[in-house]
Tab-separated table of C-alpha atoms in Angstrom:
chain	number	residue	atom	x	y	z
T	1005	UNK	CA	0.000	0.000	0.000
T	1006	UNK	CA	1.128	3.325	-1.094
T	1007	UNK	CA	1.707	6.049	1.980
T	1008	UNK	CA	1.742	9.002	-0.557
T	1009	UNK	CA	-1.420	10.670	-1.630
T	1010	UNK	CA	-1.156	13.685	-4.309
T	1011	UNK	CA	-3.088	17.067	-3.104
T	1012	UNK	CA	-4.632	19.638	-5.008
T	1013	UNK	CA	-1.714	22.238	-4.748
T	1014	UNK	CA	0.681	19.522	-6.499
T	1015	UNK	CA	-1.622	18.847	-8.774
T	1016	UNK	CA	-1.662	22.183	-9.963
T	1017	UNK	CA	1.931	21.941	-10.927
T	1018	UNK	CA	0.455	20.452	-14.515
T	1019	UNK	CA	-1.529	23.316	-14.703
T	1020	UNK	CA	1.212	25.666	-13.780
T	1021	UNK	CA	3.640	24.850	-15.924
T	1022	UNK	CA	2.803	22.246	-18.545
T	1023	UNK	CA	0.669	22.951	-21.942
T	1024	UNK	CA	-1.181	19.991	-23.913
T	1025	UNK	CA	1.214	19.132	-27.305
T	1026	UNK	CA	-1.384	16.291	-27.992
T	1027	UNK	CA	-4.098	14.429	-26.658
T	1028	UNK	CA	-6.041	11.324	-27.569
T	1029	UNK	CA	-8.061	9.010	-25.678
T	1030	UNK	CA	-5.658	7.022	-23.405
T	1031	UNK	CA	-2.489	9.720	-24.099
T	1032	UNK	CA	-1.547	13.016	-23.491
T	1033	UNK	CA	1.619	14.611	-24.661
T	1034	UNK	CA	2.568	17.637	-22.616
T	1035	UNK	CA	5.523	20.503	-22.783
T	1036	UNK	CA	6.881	21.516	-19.922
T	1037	UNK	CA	7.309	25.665	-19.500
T	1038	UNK	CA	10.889	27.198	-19.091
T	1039	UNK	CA	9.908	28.133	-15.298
T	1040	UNK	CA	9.960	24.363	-14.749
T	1041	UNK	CA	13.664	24.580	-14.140
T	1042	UNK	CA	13.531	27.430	-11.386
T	1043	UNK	CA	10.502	25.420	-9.775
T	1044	UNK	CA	13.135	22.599	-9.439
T	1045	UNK	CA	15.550	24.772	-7.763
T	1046	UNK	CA	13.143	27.328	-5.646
T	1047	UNK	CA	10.622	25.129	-4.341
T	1048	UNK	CA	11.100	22.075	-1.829
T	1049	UNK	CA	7.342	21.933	-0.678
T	1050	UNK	CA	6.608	19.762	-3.635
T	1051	UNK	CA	8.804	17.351	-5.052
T	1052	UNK	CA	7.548	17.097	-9.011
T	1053	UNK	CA	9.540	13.647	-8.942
T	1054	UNK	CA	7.553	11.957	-6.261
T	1055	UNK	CA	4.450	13.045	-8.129
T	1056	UNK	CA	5.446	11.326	-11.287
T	1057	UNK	CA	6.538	8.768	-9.462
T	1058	UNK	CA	2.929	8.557	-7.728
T	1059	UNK	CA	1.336	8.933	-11.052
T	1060	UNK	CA	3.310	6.012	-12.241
T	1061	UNK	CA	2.108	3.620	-9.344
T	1062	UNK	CA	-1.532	4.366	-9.814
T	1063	UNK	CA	-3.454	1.549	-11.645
T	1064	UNK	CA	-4.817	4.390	-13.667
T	1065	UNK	CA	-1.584	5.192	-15.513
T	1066	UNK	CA	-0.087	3.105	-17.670
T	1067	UNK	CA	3.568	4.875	-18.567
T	1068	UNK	CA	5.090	8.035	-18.077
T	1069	UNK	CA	7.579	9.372	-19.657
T	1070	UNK	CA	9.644	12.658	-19.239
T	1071	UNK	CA	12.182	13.537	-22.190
T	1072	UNK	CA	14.459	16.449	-20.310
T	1073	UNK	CA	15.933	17.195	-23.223
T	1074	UNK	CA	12.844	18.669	-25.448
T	1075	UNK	CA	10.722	18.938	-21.925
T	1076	UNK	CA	8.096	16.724	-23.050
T	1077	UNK	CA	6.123	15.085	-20.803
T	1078	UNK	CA	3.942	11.796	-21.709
T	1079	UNK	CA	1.033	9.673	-19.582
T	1080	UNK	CA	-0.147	6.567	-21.049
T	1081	UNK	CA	-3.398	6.137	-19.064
T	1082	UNK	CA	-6.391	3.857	-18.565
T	1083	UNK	CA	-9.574	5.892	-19.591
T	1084	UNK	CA	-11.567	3.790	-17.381
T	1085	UNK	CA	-9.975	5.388	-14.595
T	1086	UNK	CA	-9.380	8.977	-15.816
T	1087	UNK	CA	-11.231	10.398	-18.124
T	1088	UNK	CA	-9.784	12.427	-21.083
T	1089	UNK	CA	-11.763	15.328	-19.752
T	1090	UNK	CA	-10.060	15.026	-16.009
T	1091	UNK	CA	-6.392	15.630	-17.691
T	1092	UNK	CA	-7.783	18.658	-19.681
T	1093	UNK	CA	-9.521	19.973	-16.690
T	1094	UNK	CA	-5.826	19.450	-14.423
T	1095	UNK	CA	-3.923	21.531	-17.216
T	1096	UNK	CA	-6.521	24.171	-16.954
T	1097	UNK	CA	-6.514	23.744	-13.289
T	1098	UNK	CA	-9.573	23.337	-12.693
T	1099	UNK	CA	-11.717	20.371	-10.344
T	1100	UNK	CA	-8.374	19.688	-9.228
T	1101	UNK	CA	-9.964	18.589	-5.855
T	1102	UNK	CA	-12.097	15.918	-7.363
T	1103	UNK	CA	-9.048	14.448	-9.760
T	1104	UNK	CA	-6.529	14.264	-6.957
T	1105	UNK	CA	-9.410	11.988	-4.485
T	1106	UNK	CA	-9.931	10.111	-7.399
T	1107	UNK	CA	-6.247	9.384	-7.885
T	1108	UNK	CA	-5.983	8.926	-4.440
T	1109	UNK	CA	-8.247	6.832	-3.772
T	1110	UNK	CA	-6.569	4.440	-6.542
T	1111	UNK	CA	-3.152	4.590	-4.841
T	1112	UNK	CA	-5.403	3.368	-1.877
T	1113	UNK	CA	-6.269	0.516	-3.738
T	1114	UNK	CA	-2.596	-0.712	-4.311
């Protein structure tokens, strides 16, 4: 069982300082912002590895995959588990409540 649980304020990190690139049902392809390296360095509240890491672990994720060198970000997900309309609403930041209990509760399930 999985002792981490992902809040609203770290969910808002995608919202913050990732864009869509892509999106189909089951994938989302994401570029990270140029602030994303002084969020690294300013900011150890939230660690943006452990998220991904958490992402990773949840039965609702399938891959993810962060390419440093372009700053592309991409989930492989289960739509059965998070809608297509959940990751466009977590870019926007917006229900980001409701998206990180559902993803928590998931982890819960592990």
């Amino acid at each position: 069982m999985i002792n981490y649980s992902l809040t609203p304020k770290e969910l808002k990190i995608f919202a913050d300082y990732f864009s869509i690139v892509h999106h189909s049902n089951g994938r989302i392809r994401l570029r990270a912002s140029s602030k994303l390296k002084d969020f690294f360095g300013q900011n150890s509240e939230i660690n943006p590895q452990e998220i991904l890491e958490s992402l990773q672990k949840s039965p609702a994720i399938r891959s993810v995959k962060f390419n440093k060198i372009i700053g592309s970000l991409t989930i492989e997900y289960d739509i059965s588990f998070l809608s297509p309309s959940d990751w466009e609403l977590c870019i926007k930041g917006e229900n980001l409540e409701a998206i990180a209990q559902k993803i928590n509760a998931l982890l819960q399930e592990i």
